[in-house]
Amino acid sequence: MTSEKRLYSLDLLKTAAIICICALHFPWCGDIGFYPQMTVLGALRRFFFAFNACAVPLFMAVNGALLLNRPFDAKKHLKNTVTLFVQYVFWRAVTILIIAAYEGFDFGSVNLTTWVNALILLNDFPAVNVNHLWFMPMLICIYVWLPLLKAAFDRIDKDGNGIWLILPFMGAIAVFAFLFEDIALISPVVPLLDAAKLGGWQLFLPLSGTRYCSMLFYFIAGGLLVKYRDRLRTLSVSVCCAGIAVALVLLYFEWRLNSSYSGETYDNVFLSYDNLPCLLLTVCVFMLALRCEEALGKRRGLCRLLKAVGSNTMSVYYFHWILASTVFEVFHIADGLIFNFLKGALLTAICVVISLLFKRIPGLRKLVH
């Protein structure tokens, strides 16, 4: 991809992902917990709810598609990385202050050390949940490594050797971060796998013991999928849809298996980012969106809307938690997957409008740009 052409399919992916995140964090789906005798409706809710698992991976893939396929400017990249970190710390502080004040927290009960731990060392703050921000340190970390990633990526066009630097690394992550994670999940109910302890090999802990590796995989995969999108056109829409269906089925049974074993409802969204079904779902959704690029280009109104949302997803990511934790509960008038999706879309739209207003104010523009 060059800087001369905007891929609105990437805006489509970012729009879908941020709506899923807004719908996921404060779900109004009704009962989606696990019971030995589940109703058909409950099972269907959980089946489609698993689609949210690809939201954060899609963000990483889109970032990789954009950053790995454009010219690299070291000075601009350093500025962007510092800006990203400063914005993260600022909005983390704002989130804590607003939600704590809304819930009537006694600020006099915490000392300076608590604030330093919460804002600088990124530890938890009493009575305020900011766990949704886990994504940002990972993105910033990848920004730090981007010069090396970009150097290897650029060698693909120069001498073809870059791909042989990237693919073995991604293959190692695929095996020890994704495959071993799946083995670890099913091993408690498969005696042979449980005895082998394959999911706990300490030798590969740098790959399998951290989510950074799986997020890095999605980042690089997004860059490669966009770079080779013309060659991938031979993959039909039906194949992509079939892949999505298979991934959702696997995610559902993974959820049912782990919930049945533990006796508690398993989180097959957040805990599935490192799993092969989630990887399959993300890749198929990404490729399906790329196949829509030509059709999107013919709909200027839709493209403008997708661009407005796609250009403000980071702001929505920061804003939605504050709104949903404070005033947004007044919209809770019904449950169900469709209503939950509409809630996510409404929350996204409100946050986009706030972000656009911020960008019109010189002093505030840098906080969301």
GROMACS .gro file of C-alpha atoms in nm:
model
  369
    1MET     CA    1   0.000   0.000   0.000
    2THR     CA    2   0.125   0.347  -0.077
    3SER     CA    3   0.041   0.673   0.092
    4GLU     CA    4  -0.134   0.785  -0.227
    5LYS     CA    5  -0.431   0.556  -0.186
    6ARG     CA    6  -0.642   0.505   0.122
    7LEU     CA    7  -0.774   0.155   0.176
    8TYR     CA    8  -1.125   0.203   0.306
    9SER     CA    9  -1.141  -0.167   0.383
   10LEU     CA   10  -0.901  -0.093   0.671
   11ASP     CA   11  -1.139   0.177   0.794
   12LEU     CA   12  -1.416  -0.081   0.771
   13LEU     CA   13  -1.214  -0.321   0.985
   14LYS     CA   14  -1.137  -0.052   1.243
   15THR     CA   15  -1.502   0.052   1.255
   16ALA     CA   16  -1.623  -0.305   1.305
   17ALA     CA   17  -1.354  -0.370   1.566
   18ILE     CA   18  -1.425  -0.060   1.776
   19ILE     CA   19  -1.801  -0.129   1.772
   20CYS     CA   20  -1.729  -0.483   1.891
   21ILE     CA   21  -1.509  -0.348   2.171
   22CYS     CA   22  -1.774  -0.098   2.282
   23ALA     CA   23  -2.033  -0.376   2.275
   24LEU     CA   24  -1.804  -0.620   2.455
   25HIS     CA   25  -1.681  -0.420   2.752
   26PHE     CA   26  -2.028  -0.348   2.891
   27PRO     CA   27  -2.242  -0.622   2.735
   28TRP     CA   28  -2.620  -0.609   2.736
   29CYS     CA   29  -2.655  -0.954   2.584
   30GLY     CA   30  -2.870  -1.118   2.843
   31ASP     CA   31  -2.751  -1.444   2.998
   32ILE     CA   32  -2.439  -1.572   2.819
   33GLY     CA   33  -2.299  -1.767   3.113
   34PHE     CA   34  -2.233  -2.141   3.112
   35TYR     CA   35  -2.480  -2.398   3.243
   36PRO     CA   36  -2.473  -2.778   3.194
   37GLN     CA   37  -2.824  -2.757   3.045
   38MET     CA   38  -2.802  -2.450   2.826
   39THR     CA   39  -3.093  -2.330   2.616
   40VAL     CA   40  -3.054  -2.308   2.240
   41LEU     CA   41  -3.088  -1.928   2.264
   42GLY     CA   42  -2.813  -1.910   2.524
   43ALA     CA   43  -2.583  -2.122   2.311
   44LEU     CA   44  -2.649  -1.907   2.003
   45ARG     CA   45  -2.578  -1.591   2.201
   46ARG     CA   46  -2.246  -1.731   2.315
   47PHE     CA   47  -2.164  -1.859   1.965
   48PHE     CA   48  -2.200  -1.516   1.802
   49PHE     CA   49  -2.057  -1.332   2.105
   50ALA     CA   50  -1.727  -1.507   2.030
   51PHE     CA   51  -1.691  -1.291   1.717
   52ASN     CA   52  -1.569  -1.015   1.950
   53ALA     CA   53  -1.249  -1.215   1.995
   54CYS     CA   54  -1.110  -1.079   1.667
   55ALA     CA   55  -1.161  -0.709   1.755
   56VAL     CA   56  -0.826  -0.635   1.923
   57PRO     CA   57  -0.628  -0.860   1.685
   58LEU     CA   58  -0.785  -0.670   1.395
   59PHE     CA   59  -0.660  -0.342   1.542
   60MET     CA   60  -0.310  -0.483   1.559
   61ALA     CA   61  -0.334  -0.619   1.204
   62VAL     CA   62  -0.457  -0.285   1.068
   63ASN     CA   63  -0.172  -0.103   1.245
   64GLY     CA   64   0.072  -0.344   1.086
   65ALA     CA   65  -0.091  -0.300   0.745
   66LEU     CA   66  -0.050   0.077   0.770
   67LEU     CA   67   0.293   0.106   0.930
   68LEU     CA   68   0.473  -0.172   0.744
   69ASN     CA   69   0.354  -0.064   0.400
   70ARG     CA   70   0.445   0.304   0.409
   71PRO     CA   71   0.783   0.481   0.393
   72PHE     CA   72   0.961   0.491   0.729
   73ASP     CA   73   1.064   0.828   0.872
   74ALA     CA   74   1.272   0.780   1.188
   75LYS     CA   75   1.217   1.132   1.321
   76LYS     CA   76   0.842   1.119   1.264
   77HIS     CA   77   0.820   0.773   1.412
   78LEU     CA   78   1.001   0.878   1.730
   79LYS     CA   79   0.764   1.172   1.766
   80ASN     CA   80   0.461   0.947   1.712
   81THR     CA   81   0.586   0.693   1.966
   82VAL     CA   82   0.642   0.958   2.233
   83THR     CA   83   0.305   1.116   2.155
   84LEU     CA   84   0.132   0.778   2.182
   85PHE     CA   85   0.287   0.718   2.525
   86VAL     CA   86   0.206   1.067   2.655
   87GLN     CA   87  -0.155   1.038   2.537
   88TYR     CA   88  -0.182   0.698   2.700
   89VAL     CA   89  -0.060   0.825   3.039
   90PHE     CA   90  -0.284   1.134   3.011
   91TRP     CA   91  -0.603   0.943   2.930
   92ARG     CA   92  -0.522   0.680   3.189
   93ALA     CA   93  -0.509   0.959   3.449
   94VAL     CA   94  -0.827   1.122   3.318
   95THR     CA   95  -1.010   0.788   3.323
   96ILE     CA   96  -0.908   0.721   3.682
   97LEU     CA   97  -1.000   1.072   3.800
   98ILE     CA   98  -1.342   1.087   3.632
   99ILE     CA   99  -1.457   0.738   3.728
  100ALA     CA  100  -1.324   0.768   4.084
  101ALA     CA  101  -1.500   1.104   4.126
  102TYR     CA  102  -1.823   0.965   3.977
  103GLU     CA  103  -1.817   0.675   4.223
  104GLY     CA  104  -1.747   0.904   4.517
  105PHE     CA  105  -1.395   0.781   4.584
  106ASP     CA  106  -1.209   0.949   4.871
  107PHE     CA  107  -0.894   1.084   4.706
  108GLY     CA  108  -0.755   1.173   5.045
  109SER     CA  109  -0.720   0.804   5.124
  110VAL     CA  110  -0.437   0.753   4.872
  111ASN     CA  111  -0.085   0.891   4.885
  112LEU     CA  112   0.162   1.004   4.622
  113THR     CA  113   0.306   0.653   4.590
  114THR     CA  114  -0.033   0.520   4.482
  115TRP     CA  115  -0.057   0.783   4.208
  116VAL     CA  116   0.297   0.711   4.088
  117ASN     CA  117   0.220   0.338   4.080
  118ALA     CA  118  -0.104   0.395   3.888
  119LEU     CA  119   0.017   0.652   3.635
  120ILE     CA  120   0.388   0.589   3.587
  121LEU     CA  121   0.435   0.222   3.678
  122LEU     CA  122   0.090   0.140   3.531
  123ASN     CA  123  -0.033  -0.057   3.832
  124ASP     CA  124  -0.395  -0.077   3.945
  125PHE     CA  125  -0.565   0.213   4.117
  126PRO     CA  126  -0.798   0.146   4.415
  127ALA     CA  127  -1.166   0.111   4.319
  128VAL     CA  128  -1.113   0.201   3.948
  129ASN     CA  129  -1.083  -0.063   3.678
  130VAL     CA  130  -0.864   0.045   3.387
  131ASN     CA  131  -0.779  -0.304   3.264
  132HIS     CA  132  -0.911  -0.216   2.920
  133LEU     CA  133  -0.593  -0.016   2.861
  134TRP     CA  134  -0.374  -0.329   2.852
  135PHE     CA  135  -0.368  -0.296   2.473
  136MET     CA  136  -0.180   0.034   2.468
  137PRO     CA  137   0.152  -0.074   2.630
  138MET     CA  138   0.166  -0.360   2.381
  139LEU     CA  139   0.110  -0.127   2.086
  140ILE     CA  140   0.375   0.114   2.219
  141CYS     CA  141   0.618  -0.175   2.262
  142ILE     CA  142   0.565  -0.276   1.899
  143TYR     CA  143   0.622   0.088   1.798
  144VAL     CA  144   0.960   0.069   1.972
  145TRP     CA  145   1.055  -0.239   1.767
  146LEU     CA  146   0.908  -0.106   1.444
  147PRO     CA  147   1.241   0.015   1.293
  148LEU     CA  148   1.376  -0.342   1.302
  149LEU     CA  149   1.051  -0.489   1.174
  150LYS     CA  150   1.033  -0.235   0.896
  151ALA     CA  151   1.396  -0.300   0.794
  152ALA     CA  152   1.321  -0.672   0.752
  153PHE     CA  153   0.992  -0.597   0.577
  154ASP     CA  154   1.155  -0.362   0.327
  155ARG     CA  155   1.408  -0.628   0.230
  156ILE     CA  156   1.123  -0.828   0.076
  157ASP     CA  157   1.117  -0.584  -0.217
  158LYS     CA  158   1.492  -0.518  -0.228
  159ASP     CA  159   1.634  -0.869  -0.248
  160GLY     CA  160   1.355  -1.104  -0.141
  161ASN     CA  161   1.544  -1.210   0.171
  162GLY     CA  162   1.320  -1.018   0.409
  163ILE     CA  163   1.046  -1.277   0.386
  164TRP     CA  164   1.292  -1.543   0.508
  165LEU     CA  165   1.362  -1.329   0.813
  166ILE     CA  166   0.993  -1.279   0.888
  167LEU     CA  167   0.831  -1.617   0.814
  168PRO     CA  168   1.048  -1.835   1.046
  169PHE     CA  169   0.987  -1.589   1.329
  170MET     CA  170   0.611  -1.591   1.267
  171GLY     CA  171   0.618  -1.970   1.239
  172ALA     CA  172   0.783  -1.998   1.580
  173ILE     CA  173   0.519  -1.771   1.732
  174ALA     CA  174   0.240  -1.966   1.559
  175VAL     CA  175   0.364  -2.291   1.714
  176PHE     CA  176   0.471  -2.185   2.060
  177ALA     CA  177   0.232  -1.894   2.125
  178PHE     CA  178  -0.085  -2.011   1.944
  179LEU     CA  179  -0.064  -2.390   1.910
  180PHE     CA  180   0.082  -2.449   2.255
  181GLU     CA  181  -0.178  -2.221   2.406
  182ASP     CA  182  -0.452  -2.434   2.251
  183ILE     CA  183  -0.283  -2.748   2.379
  184ALA     CA  184  -0.265  -2.598   2.728
  185LEU     CA  185  -0.638  -2.520   2.714
  186ILE     CA  186  -0.753  -2.869   2.616
  187SER     CA  187  -0.488  -3.073   2.800
  188PRO     CA  188  -0.679  -3.088   3.134
  189VAL     CA  189  -0.947  -3.300   2.966
  190VAL     CA  190  -0.709  -3.500   2.743
  191PRO     CA  191  -0.497  -3.727   2.968
  192LEU     CA  192  -0.223  -3.787   2.709
  193LEU     CA  193  -0.167  -3.414   2.652
  194ASP     CA  194  -0.190  -3.342   3.023
  195ALA     CA  195   0.082  -3.595   3.095
  196ALA     CA  196   0.307  -3.448   2.823
  197LYS     CA  197   0.283  -3.097   2.973
  198LEU     CA  198   0.340  -2.951   2.626
  199GLY     CA  199   0.174  -2.623   2.718
  200GLY     CA  200   0.427  -2.553   2.990
  201TRP     CA  201   0.764  -2.594   2.823
  202GLN     CA  202   0.972  -2.329   2.994
  203LEU     CA  203   1.228  -2.327   2.711
  204PHE     CA  204   0.978  -2.140   2.493
  205LEU     CA  205   0.835  -1.915   2.765
  206PRO     CA  206   0.949  -1.595   2.585
  207LEU     CA  207   0.715  -1.695   2.300
  208SER     CA  208   0.433  -1.872   2.482
  209GLY     CA  209   0.433  -1.689   2.814
  210THR     CA  210   0.340  -1.342   2.695
  211ARG     CA  211   0.067  -1.185   2.485
  212TYR     CA  212   0.316  -0.952   2.319
  213CYS     CA  213   0.417  -1.229   2.079
  214SER     CA  214   0.065  -1.300   1.958
  215MET     CA  215  -0.006  -0.927   1.915
  216LEU     CA  216   0.321  -0.893   1.723
  217PHE     CA  217   0.211  -1.182   1.501
  218TYR     CA  218  -0.117  -1.006   1.416
  219PHE     CA  219   0.077  -0.685   1.346
  220ILE     CA  220   0.312  -0.851   1.098
  221ALA     CA  221   0.032  -1.060   0.947
  222GLY     CA  222  -0.166  -0.743   0.870
  223GLY     CA  223   0.133  -0.599   0.689
  224LEU     CA  224   0.180  -0.913   0.480
  225LEU     CA  225  -0.190  -0.953   0.397
  226VAL     CA  226  -0.207  -0.599   0.258
  227LYS     CA  227   0.126  -0.629   0.079
  228TYR     CA  228   0.016  -0.946  -0.101
  229ARG     CA  229  -0.353  -0.861  -0.128
  230ASP     CA  230  -0.350  -0.878  -0.509
  231ARG     CA  231  -0.214  -1.234  -0.502
  232LEU     CA  232  -0.474  -1.332  -0.241
  233ARG     CA  233  -0.767  -1.228  -0.459
  234THR     CA  234  -0.792  -1.587  -0.578
  235LEU     CA  235  -0.924  -1.677  -0.235
  236SER     CA  236  -1.300  -1.660  -0.273
  237VAL     CA  237  -1.549  -1.491  -0.043
  238SER     CA  238  -1.706  -1.829   0.032
  239VAL     CA  239  -1.372  -1.962   0.159
  240CYS     CA  240  -1.334  -1.660   0.390
  241CYS     CA  241  -1.690  -1.705   0.519
  242ALA     CA  242  -1.631  -2.076   0.573
  243GLY     CA  243  -1.315  -1.996   0.769
  244ILE     CA  244  -1.508  -1.752   0.988
  245ALA     CA  245  -1.778  -2.013   1.054
  246VAL     CA  246  -1.520  -2.280   1.144
  247ALA     CA  247  -1.339  -2.038   1.376
  248LEU     CA  248  -1.662  -1.947   1.557
  249VAL     CA  249  -1.751  -2.315   1.601
  250LEU     CA  250  -1.405  -2.387   1.745
  251LEU     CA  251  -1.425  -2.086   1.977
  252TYR     CA  252  -1.766  -2.201   2.098
  253PHE     CA  253  -1.653  -2.555   2.173
  254GLU     CA  254  -1.336  -2.424   2.333
  255TRP     CA  255  -1.555  -2.209   2.558
  256ARG     CA  256  -1.790  -2.498   2.638
  257LEU     CA  257  -1.503  -2.738   2.707
  258ASN     CA  258  -1.322  -2.503   2.945
  259SER     CA  259  -1.640  -2.386   3.116
  260SER     CA  260  -1.751  -2.745   3.169
  261TYR     CA  261  -1.413  -2.844   3.311
  262SER     CA  262  -1.378  -2.547   3.548
  263GLY     CA  263  -1.744  -2.512   3.640
  264GLU     CA  264  -1.721  -2.138   3.566
  265THR     CA  265  -1.793  -1.933   3.255
  266TYR     CA  266  -1.475  -1.921   3.046
  267ASP     CA  267  -1.387  -1.593   2.876
  268ASN     CA  268  -1.348  -1.701   2.513
  269VAL     CA  269  -1.284  -1.345   2.398
  270PHE     CA  270  -0.997  -1.202   2.603
  271LEU     CA  271  -0.843  -1.545   2.667
  272SER     CA  272  -0.866  -1.645   2.301
  273TYR     CA  273  -0.634  -1.386   2.148
  274ASP     CA  274  -0.348  -1.639   2.164
  275ASN     CA  275  -0.547  -1.927   2.016
  276LEU     CA  276  -0.552  -2.067   1.663
  277PRO     CA  277  -0.932  -2.027   1.621
  278CYS     CA  278  -0.899  -1.655   1.694
  279LEU     CA  279  -0.608  -1.632   1.449
  280LEU     CA  280  -0.818  -1.803   1.181
  281LEU     CA  281  -1.114  -1.575   1.254
  282THR     CA  282  -0.898  -1.260   1.237
  283VAL     CA  283  -0.725  -1.353   0.911
  284CYS     CA  284  -1.052  -1.451   0.740
  285VAL     CA  285  -1.232  -1.133   0.850
  286PHE     CA  286  -0.933  -0.924   0.739
  287MET     CA  287  -0.921  -1.086   0.396
  288LEU     CA  288  -1.297  -1.063   0.354
  289ALA     CA  289  -1.278  -0.688   0.417
  290LEU     CA  290  -0.999  -0.650   0.161
  291ARG     CA  291  -1.224  -0.819  -0.094
  292CYS     CA  292  -1.478  -0.540  -0.033
  293GLU     CA  293  -1.233  -0.262  -0.127
  294GLU     CA  294  -1.356  -0.218  -0.483
  295ALA     CA  295  -1.720  -0.212  -0.377
  296LEU     CA  296  -1.647   0.038  -0.099
  297GLY     CA  297  -1.473   0.273  -0.343
  298LYS     CA  298  -1.800   0.319  -0.531
  299ARG     CA  299  -1.986   0.443  -0.220
  300ARG     CA  300  -1.841   0.783  -0.133
  301GLY     CA  301  -2.084   0.854   0.148
  302LEU     CA  302  -2.004   0.527   0.319
  303CYS     CA  303  -1.632   0.586   0.266
  304ARG     CA  304  -1.653   0.927   0.437
  305LEU     CA  305  -1.836   0.771   0.730
  306LEU     CA  306  -1.582   0.487   0.762
  307LYS     CA  307  -1.296   0.735   0.737
  308ALA     CA  308  -1.447   0.948   1.016
  309VAL     CA  309  -1.470   0.647   1.245
  310GLY     CA  310  -1.144   0.488   1.133
  311SER     CA  311  -0.951   0.810   1.197
  312ASN     CA  312  -1.082   0.836   1.553
  313THR     CA  313  -1.077   0.480   1.686
  314MET     CA  314  -0.799   0.555   1.936
  315SER     CA  315  -1.008   0.837   2.084
  316VAL     CA  316  -1.312   0.608   2.097
  317TYR     CA  317  -1.097   0.351   2.278
  318TYR     CA  318  -1.018   0.607   2.547
  319PHE     CA  319  -1.360   0.774   2.566
  320HIS     CA  320  -1.591   0.473   2.563
  321TRP     CA  321  -1.477   0.340   2.900
  322ILE     CA  322  -1.540   0.673   3.069
  323LEU     CA  323  -1.886   0.716   2.918
  324ALA     CA  324  -1.993   0.355   2.972
  325SER     CA  325  -1.871   0.363   3.333
  326THR     CA  326  -2.065   0.677   3.416
  327VAL     CA  327  -2.363   0.806   3.220
  328PHE     CA  328  -2.421   0.543   2.952
  329GLU     CA  329  -2.620   0.306   3.172
  330VAL     CA  330  -2.924   0.529   3.113
  331PHE     CA  331  -2.946   0.374   2.764
  332HIS     CA  332  -2.988   0.024   2.907
  333ILE     CA  333  -3.347  -0.052   2.821
  334ALA     CA  334  -3.321  -0.406   2.678
  335ASP     CA  335  -3.094  -0.708   2.638
  336GLY     CA  336  -2.997  -0.920   2.338
  337LEU     CA  337  -2.719  -0.947   2.082
  338ILE     CA  338  -2.880  -0.710   1.832
  339PHE     CA  339  -2.951  -0.445   2.094
  340ASN     CA  340  -2.600  -0.490   2.232
  341PHE     CA  341  -2.454  -0.427   1.884
  342LEU     CA  342  -2.670  -0.115   1.847
  343LYS     CA  343  -2.548   0.001   2.186
  344GLY     CA  344  -2.190  -0.045   2.073
  345ALA     CA  345  -2.259   0.148   1.752
  346LEU     CA  346  -2.427   0.431   1.945
  347LEU     CA  347  -2.145   0.453   2.197
  348THR     CA  348  -1.894   0.457   1.910
  349ALA     CA  349  -2.083   0.735   1.731
  350ILE     CA  350  -2.096   0.951   2.044
  351CYS     CA  351  -1.724   0.906   2.106
  352VAL     CA  352  -1.641   0.990   1.742
  353VAL     CA  353  -1.841   1.314   1.769
  354ILE     CA  354  -1.656   1.407   2.090
  355SER     CA  355  -1.322   1.332   1.923
  356LEU     CA  356  -1.409   1.546   1.619
  357LEU     CA  357  -1.504   1.832   1.853
  358PHE     CA  358  -1.173   1.795   2.037
  359LYS     CA  359  -0.986   1.820   1.706
  360ARG     CA  360  -1.146   2.156   1.637
  361ILE     CA  361  -1.002   2.302   1.958
  362PRO     CA  362  -0.628   2.382   1.921
  363GLY     CA  363  -0.536   2.305   2.281
  364LEU     CA  364  -0.719   1.974   2.286
  365ARG     CA  365  -0.638   1.853   1.936
  366LYS     CA  366  -0.305   1.702   2.037
  367LEU     CA  367  -0.478   1.485   2.297
  368VAL     CA  368  -0.668   1.289   2.032
  369HIS     CA  369  -0.465   1.338   1.712
   0.00000   0.00000   0.00000
